[in-house]
Tab-separated table of C-alpha atoms (C1' of nucleotides) in Angstrom:
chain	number	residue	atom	x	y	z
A	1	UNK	CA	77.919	63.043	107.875
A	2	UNK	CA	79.332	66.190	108.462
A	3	UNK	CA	80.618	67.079	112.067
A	4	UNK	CA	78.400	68.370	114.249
A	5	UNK	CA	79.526	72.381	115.291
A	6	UNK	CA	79.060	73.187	119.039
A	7	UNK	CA	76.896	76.296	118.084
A	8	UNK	CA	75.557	78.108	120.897
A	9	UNK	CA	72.112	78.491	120.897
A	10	UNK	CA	69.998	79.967	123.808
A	11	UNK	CA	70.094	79.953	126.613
A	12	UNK	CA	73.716	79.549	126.467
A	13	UNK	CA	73.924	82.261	123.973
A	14	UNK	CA	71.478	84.503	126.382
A	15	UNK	CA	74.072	83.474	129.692
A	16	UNK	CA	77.165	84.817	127.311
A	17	UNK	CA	74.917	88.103	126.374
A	18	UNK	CA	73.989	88.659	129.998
A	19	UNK	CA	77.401	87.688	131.294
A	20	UNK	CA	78.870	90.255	128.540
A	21	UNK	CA	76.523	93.158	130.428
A	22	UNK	CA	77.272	92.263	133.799
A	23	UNK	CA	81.033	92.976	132.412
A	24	UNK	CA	81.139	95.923	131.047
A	25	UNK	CA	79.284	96.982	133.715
A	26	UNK	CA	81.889	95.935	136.555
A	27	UNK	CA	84.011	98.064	133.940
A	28	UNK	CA	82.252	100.825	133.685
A	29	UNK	CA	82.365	100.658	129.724
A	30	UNK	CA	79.203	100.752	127.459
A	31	UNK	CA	77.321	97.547	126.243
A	32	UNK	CA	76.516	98.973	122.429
A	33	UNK	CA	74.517	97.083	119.994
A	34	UNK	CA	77.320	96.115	117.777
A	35	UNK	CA	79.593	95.133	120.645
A	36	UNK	CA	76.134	92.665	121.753
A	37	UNK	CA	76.068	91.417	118.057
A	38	UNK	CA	79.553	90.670	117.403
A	39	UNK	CA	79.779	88.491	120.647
A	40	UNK	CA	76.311	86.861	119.551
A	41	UNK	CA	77.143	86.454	116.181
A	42	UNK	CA	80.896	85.013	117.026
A	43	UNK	CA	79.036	82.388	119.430
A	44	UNK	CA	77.197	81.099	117.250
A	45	UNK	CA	79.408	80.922	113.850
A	46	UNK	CA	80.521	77.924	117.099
A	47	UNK	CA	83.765	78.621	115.535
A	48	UNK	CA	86.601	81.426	114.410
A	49	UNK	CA	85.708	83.700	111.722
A	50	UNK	CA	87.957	86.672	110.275
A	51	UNK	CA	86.751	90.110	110.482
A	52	UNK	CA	85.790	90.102	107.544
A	53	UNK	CA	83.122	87.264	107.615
A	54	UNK	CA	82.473	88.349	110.389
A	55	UNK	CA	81.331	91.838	108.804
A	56	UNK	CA	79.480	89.698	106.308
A	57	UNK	CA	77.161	87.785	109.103
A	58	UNK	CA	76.448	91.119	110.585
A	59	UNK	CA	75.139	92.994	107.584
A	60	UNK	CA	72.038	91.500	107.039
A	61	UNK	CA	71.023	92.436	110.599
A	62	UNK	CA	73.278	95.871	110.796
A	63	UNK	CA	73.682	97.090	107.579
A	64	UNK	CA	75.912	99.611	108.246
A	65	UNK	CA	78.240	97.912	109.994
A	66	UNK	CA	82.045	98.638	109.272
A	67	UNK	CA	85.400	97.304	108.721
A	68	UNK	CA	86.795	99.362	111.261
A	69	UNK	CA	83.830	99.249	113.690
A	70	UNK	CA	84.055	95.442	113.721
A	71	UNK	CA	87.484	95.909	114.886
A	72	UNK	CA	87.087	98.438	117.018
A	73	UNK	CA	84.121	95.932	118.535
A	74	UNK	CA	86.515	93.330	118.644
A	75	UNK	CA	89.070	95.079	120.198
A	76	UNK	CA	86.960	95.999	123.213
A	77	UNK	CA	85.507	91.927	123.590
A	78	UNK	CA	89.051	90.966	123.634
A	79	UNK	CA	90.095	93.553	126.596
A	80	UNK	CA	87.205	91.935	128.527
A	81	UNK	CA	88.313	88.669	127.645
A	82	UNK	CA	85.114	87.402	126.187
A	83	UNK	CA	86.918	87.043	122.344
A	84	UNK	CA	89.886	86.012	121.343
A	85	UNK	CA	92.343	86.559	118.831
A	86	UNK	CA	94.498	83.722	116.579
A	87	UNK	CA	97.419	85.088	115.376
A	88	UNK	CA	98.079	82.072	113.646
A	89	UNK	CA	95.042	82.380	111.459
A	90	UNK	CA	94.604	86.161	111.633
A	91	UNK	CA	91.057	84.944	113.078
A	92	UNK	CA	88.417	85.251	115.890
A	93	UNK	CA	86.786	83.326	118.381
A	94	UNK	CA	84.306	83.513	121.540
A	95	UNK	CA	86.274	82.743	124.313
A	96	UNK	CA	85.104	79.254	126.111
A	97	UNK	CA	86.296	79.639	129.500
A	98	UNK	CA	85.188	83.057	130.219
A	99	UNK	CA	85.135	82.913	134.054
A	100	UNK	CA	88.691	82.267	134.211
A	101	UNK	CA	90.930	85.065	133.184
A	102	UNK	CA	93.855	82.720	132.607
A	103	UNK	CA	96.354	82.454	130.142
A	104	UNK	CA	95.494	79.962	127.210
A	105	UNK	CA	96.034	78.225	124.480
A	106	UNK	CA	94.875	77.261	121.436
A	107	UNK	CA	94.844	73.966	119.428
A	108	UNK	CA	93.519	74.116	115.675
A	109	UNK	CA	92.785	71.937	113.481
A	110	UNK	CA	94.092	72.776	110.001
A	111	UNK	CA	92.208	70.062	108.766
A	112	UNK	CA	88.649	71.265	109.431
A	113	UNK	CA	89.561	74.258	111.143
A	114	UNK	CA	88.148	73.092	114.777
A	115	UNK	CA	89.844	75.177	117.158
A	116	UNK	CA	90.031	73.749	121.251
A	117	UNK	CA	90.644	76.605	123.812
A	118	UNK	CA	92.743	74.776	126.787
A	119	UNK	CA	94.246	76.162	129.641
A	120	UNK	CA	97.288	73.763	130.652
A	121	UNK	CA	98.834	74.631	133.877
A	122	UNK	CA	102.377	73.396	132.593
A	123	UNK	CA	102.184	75.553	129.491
A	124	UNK	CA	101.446	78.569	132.053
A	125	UNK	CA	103.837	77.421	134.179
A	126	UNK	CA	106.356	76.620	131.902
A	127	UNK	CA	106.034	79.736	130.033
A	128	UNK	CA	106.453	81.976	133.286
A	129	UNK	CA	109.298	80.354	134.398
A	130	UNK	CA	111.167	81.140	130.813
A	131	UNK	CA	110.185	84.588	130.986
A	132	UNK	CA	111.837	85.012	134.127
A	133	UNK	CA	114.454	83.133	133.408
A	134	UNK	CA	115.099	85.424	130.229
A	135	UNK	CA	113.872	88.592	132.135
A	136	UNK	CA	110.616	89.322	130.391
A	137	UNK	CA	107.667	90.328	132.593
A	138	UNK	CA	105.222	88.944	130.055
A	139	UNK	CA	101.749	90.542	129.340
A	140	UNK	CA	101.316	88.460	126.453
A	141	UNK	CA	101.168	84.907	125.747
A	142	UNK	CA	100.294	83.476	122.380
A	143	UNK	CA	100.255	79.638	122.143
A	144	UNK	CA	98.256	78.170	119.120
A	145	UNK	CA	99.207	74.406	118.362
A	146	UNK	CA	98.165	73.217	114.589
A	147	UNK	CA	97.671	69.929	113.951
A	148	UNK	CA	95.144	67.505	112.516
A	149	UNK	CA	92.001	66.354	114.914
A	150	UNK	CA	91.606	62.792	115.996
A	151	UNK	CA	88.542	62.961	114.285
A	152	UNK	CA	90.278	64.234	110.575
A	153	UNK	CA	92.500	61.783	111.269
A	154	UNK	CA	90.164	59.010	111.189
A	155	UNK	CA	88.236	60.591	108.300
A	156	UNK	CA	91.447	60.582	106.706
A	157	UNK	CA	92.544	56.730	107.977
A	158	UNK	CA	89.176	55.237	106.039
A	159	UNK	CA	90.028	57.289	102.948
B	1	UNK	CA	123.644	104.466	125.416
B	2	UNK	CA	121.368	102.187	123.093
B	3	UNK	CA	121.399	98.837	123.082
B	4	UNK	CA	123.880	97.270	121.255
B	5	UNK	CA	122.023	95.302	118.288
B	6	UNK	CA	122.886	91.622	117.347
B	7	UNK	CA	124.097	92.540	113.777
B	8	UNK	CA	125.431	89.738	112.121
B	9	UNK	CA	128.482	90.411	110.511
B	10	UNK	CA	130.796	88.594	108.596
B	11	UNK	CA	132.667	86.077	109.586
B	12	UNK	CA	129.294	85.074	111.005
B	13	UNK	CA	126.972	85.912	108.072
B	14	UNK	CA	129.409	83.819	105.908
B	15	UNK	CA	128.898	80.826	108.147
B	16	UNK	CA	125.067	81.132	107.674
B	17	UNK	CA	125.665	81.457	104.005
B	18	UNK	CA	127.367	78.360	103.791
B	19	UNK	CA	125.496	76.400	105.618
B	20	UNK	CA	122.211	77.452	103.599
B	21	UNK	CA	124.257	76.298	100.872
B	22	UNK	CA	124.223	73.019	102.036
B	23	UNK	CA	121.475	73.075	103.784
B	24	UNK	CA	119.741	73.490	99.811
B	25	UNK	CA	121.955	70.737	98.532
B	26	UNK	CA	121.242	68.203	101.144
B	27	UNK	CA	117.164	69.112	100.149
B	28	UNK	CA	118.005	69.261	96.455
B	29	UNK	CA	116.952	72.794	96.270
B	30	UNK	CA	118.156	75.506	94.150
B	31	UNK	CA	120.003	78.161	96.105
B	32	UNK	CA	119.165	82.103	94.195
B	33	UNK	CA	120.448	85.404	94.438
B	34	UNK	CA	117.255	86.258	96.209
B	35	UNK	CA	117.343	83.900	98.454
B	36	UNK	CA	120.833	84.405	99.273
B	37	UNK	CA	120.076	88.414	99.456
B	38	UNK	CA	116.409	87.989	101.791
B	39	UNK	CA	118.878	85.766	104.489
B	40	UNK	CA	121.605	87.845	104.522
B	41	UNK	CA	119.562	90.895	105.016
B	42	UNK	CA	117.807	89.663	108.127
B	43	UNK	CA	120.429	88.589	109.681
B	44	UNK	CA	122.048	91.617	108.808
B	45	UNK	CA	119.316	93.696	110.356
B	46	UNK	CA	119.688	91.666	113.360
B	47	UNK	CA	116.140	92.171	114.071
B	48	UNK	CA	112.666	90.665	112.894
B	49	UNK	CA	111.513	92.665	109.652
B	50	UNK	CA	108.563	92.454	107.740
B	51	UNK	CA	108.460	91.030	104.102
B	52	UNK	CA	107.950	95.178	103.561
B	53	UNK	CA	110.899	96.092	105.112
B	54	UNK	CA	112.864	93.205	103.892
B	55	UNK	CA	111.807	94.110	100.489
B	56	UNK	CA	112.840	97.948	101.423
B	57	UNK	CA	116.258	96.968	101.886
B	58	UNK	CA	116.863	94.555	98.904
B	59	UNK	CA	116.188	97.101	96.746
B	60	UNK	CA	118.821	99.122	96.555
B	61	UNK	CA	120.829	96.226	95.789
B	62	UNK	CA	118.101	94.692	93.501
B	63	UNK	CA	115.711	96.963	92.112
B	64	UNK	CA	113.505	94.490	90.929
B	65	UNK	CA	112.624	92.559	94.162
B	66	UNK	CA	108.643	92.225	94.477
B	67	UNK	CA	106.596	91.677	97.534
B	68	UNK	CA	105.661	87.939	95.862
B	69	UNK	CA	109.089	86.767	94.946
B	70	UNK	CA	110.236	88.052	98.506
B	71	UNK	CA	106.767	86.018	100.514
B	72	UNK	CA	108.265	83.019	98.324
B	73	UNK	CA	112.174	83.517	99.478
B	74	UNK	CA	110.604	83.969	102.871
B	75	UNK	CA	108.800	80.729	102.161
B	76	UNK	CA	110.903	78.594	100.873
B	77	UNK	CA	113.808	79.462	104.128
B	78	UNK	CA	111.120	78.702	106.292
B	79	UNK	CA	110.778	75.705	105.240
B	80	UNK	CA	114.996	74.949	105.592
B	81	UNK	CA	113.882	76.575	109.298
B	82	UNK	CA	116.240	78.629	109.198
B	83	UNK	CA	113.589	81.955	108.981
B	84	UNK	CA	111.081	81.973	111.561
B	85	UNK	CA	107.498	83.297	111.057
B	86	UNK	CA	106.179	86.106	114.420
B	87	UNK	CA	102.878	85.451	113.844
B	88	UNK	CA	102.178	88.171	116.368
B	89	UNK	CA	104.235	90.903	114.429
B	90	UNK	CA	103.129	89.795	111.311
B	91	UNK	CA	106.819	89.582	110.513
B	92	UNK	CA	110.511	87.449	109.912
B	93	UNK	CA	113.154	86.728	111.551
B	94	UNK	CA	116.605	84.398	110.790
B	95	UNK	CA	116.948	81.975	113.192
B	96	UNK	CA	119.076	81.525	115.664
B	97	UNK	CA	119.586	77.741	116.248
B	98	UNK	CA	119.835	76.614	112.919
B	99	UNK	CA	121.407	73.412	113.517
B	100	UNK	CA	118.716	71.919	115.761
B	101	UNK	CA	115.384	72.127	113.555
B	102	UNK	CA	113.453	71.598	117.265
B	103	UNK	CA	109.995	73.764	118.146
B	104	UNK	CA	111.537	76.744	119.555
B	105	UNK	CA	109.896	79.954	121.374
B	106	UNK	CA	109.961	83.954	120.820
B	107	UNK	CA	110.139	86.379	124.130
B	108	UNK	CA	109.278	89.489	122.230
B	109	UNK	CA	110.150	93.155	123.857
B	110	UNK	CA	107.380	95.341	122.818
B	111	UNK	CA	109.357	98.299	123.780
B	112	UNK	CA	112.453	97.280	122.551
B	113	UNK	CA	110.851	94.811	119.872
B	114	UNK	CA	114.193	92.444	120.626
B	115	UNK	CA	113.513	88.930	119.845
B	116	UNK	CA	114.652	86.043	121.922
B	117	UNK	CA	114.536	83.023	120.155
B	118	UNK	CA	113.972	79.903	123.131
B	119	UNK	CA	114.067	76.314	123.304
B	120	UNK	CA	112.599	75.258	126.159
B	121	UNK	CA	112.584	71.904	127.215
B	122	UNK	CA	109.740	72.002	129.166
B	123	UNK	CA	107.510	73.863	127.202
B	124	UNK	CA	108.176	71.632	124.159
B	125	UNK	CA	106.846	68.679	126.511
B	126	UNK	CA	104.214	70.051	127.712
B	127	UNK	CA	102.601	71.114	124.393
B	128	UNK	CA	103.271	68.202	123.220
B	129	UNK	CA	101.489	66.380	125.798
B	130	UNK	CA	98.326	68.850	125.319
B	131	UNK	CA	98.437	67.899	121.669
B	132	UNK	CA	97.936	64.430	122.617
B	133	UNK	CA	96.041	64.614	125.655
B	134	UNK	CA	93.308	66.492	123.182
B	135	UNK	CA	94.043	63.815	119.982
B	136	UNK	CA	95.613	66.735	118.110
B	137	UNK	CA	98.946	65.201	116.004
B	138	UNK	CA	100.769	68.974	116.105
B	139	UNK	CA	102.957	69.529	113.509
B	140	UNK	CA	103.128	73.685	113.974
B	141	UNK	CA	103.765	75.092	117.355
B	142	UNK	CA	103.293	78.925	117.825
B	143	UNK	CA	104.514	80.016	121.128
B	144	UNK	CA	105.325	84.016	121.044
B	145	UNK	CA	105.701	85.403	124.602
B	146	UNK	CA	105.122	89.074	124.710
B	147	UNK	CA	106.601	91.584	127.784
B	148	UNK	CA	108.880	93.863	128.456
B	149	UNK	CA	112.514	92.974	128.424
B	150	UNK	CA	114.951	93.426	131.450
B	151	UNK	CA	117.243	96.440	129.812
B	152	UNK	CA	113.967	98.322	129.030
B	153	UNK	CA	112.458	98.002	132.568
B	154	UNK	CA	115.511	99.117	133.374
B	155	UNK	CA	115.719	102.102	131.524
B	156	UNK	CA	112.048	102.483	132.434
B	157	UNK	CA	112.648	102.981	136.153
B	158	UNK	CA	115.287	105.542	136.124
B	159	UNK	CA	112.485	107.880	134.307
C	1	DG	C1'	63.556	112.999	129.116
C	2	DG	C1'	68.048	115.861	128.592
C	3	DG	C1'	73.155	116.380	128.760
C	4	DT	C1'	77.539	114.509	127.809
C	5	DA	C1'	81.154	111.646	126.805
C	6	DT	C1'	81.777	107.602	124.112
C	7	DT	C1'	80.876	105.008	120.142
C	8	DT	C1'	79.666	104.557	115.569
C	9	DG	C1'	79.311	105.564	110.368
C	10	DA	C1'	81.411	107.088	106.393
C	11	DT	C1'	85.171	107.593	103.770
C	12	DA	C1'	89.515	106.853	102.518
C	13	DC	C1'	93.643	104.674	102.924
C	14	DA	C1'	97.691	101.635	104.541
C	15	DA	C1'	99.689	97.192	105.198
C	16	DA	C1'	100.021	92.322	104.324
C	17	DG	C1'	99.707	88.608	101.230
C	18	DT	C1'	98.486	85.985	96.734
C	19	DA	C1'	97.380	84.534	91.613
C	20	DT	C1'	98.917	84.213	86.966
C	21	DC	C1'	101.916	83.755	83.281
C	22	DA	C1'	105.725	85.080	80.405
C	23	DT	C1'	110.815	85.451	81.194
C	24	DT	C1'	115.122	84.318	83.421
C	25	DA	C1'	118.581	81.759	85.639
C	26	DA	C1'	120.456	77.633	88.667
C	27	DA	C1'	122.341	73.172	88.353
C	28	DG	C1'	123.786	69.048	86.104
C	29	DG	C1'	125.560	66.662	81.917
C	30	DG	C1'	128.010	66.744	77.860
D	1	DC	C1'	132.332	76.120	78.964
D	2	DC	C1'	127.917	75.750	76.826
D	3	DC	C1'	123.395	73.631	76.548
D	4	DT	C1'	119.246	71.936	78.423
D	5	DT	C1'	115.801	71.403	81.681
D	6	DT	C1'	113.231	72.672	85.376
D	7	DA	C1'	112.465	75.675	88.917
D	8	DA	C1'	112.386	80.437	90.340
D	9	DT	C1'	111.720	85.226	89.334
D	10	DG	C1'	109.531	89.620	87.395
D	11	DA	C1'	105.602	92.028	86.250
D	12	DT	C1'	101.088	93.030	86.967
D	13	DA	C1'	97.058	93.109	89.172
D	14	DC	C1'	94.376	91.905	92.871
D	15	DT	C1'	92.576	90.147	97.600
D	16	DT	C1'	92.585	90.299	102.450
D	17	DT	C1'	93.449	92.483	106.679
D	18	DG	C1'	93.658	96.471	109.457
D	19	DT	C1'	93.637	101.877	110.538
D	20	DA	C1'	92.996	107.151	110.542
D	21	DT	C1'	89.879	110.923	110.764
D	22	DC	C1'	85.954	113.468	111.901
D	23	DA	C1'	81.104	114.433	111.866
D	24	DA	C1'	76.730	112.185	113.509
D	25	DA	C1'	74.452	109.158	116.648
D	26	DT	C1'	73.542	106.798	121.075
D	27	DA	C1'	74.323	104.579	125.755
D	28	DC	C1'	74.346	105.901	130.331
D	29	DC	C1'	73.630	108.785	134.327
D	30	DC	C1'	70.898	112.006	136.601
DNA sequence: GGGTATTTGATACAAAGTATCATTAAAGGG
DNA sequence: CCCTTTAATGATACTTTGTATCAAATACCC
């Protein structure tokens, strides 16, 4: 049986829409159609998608979606903190823990790809103190762990 | 004045030379021009470089360098660990602590774009201990810490 | 509903990375 | 030193990822 994804479906996907508004409100930025669809749609993939398949779930709705307006979509979520980026998999995802604008990080499975957004206060801590240490005043903080799921791993154990 | 880059010159580059040397022996790996060539010019450059600019500056010497063969050069030192992936960048750097092959961290100047290459006791624990606290056996750490460095926020303040 | 600044669409392109297969060369043994 | 074997490279073409530019459309405020 295959694992169950943690797709959002409303209301939780309505909450994240409505949260998104109140947002870009408080920011005085625009809530476009695209920008609402991209969130939506990233929410409920339930897990990180590239651009580009992200493009692909958008077309059927939004035809004229483009490369560079998915990015440029993108771009803006991740300012407001409601989408992140993986470096480590050049991929996106709907940011979990969107009333706290801490740092996090990211553990991925490379096994079936399930990523867990965490927010460790020794990692933060830990990372702070080496950037002063080294005299950085850090902006940016990418942490993605890779690994193999308890769950692949038991997959894996009964062959 | 600029800052003085951390151009590796000989006797130092020789040192790394030799011990990639043995470092293929010991693995039972075949040790190539290219491979040779794609170390020495990053630690030459003293800087991270991307396989594009890597593959600018082998040409000269060896016109026939191709962005596969130098992705494979790039892959197969990685694997030694003694090139190190910036996910972030998108782009290669030599390594610095070649004789311990432990997780290590990047502080990366995005003014500067100087590379500090880390090893942080603490931070290696405590990812660690996130791996496992979350059933995730890690076996890739990405931890790229992006800021501003102390020379450039020095620079910065006197206009 | 109308005015305006922002966003999007369209197009084209740049940068980063990979697949395939014939050719070349590194390393070990004679 | 040459020969052989196996692994790596060269050549070619292609895929994926990300950006620049500018005219047309639309979200937001009044």
């Amino acid at each position: 049986m295959a694992k169950a994804h943690k797709t959002i479906q409303p209301p939780g996907l309505e909450r994240a829409l409505d949260r998104l508004e109140h947002l870009c409100r408080a920011h005085g930025q625009r809530l476009t159609r695209q920008r609402r669809a991209v969130l939506s749609s990233l929410l409920s993939a339930g897990r990180a998608l590239s651009a580009y398949e992200l493009l692909e779930r958008l077309r059927p709705e939004d035809g004229k979606s483009t490369p560079a307006s998915v990015y440029r979509s993108l771009d803006f979520l991740m300012t407001l903190g409601v989408v992140h980026r993986l470096e480590s998999t050049r991929s996106f995802i709907a940011c979990e823990h969107p009333e706290a604008p801490h740092w996090v990080q990211f553990l991925i499975c490379r096994r079936c790809g399930q990523v867990v957004e965490a927010e460790d206060e020794r990692i933060a801590a830990a990372t702070e103190r080496l950037g002063q240490r080294l005299g950085f005043a850090l902006d940016q903080r990418v942490v993605e762990l890779t690994g193999v799921c308890e769950g692949c791993r038991e997959n894996a154990a009964r062959h």
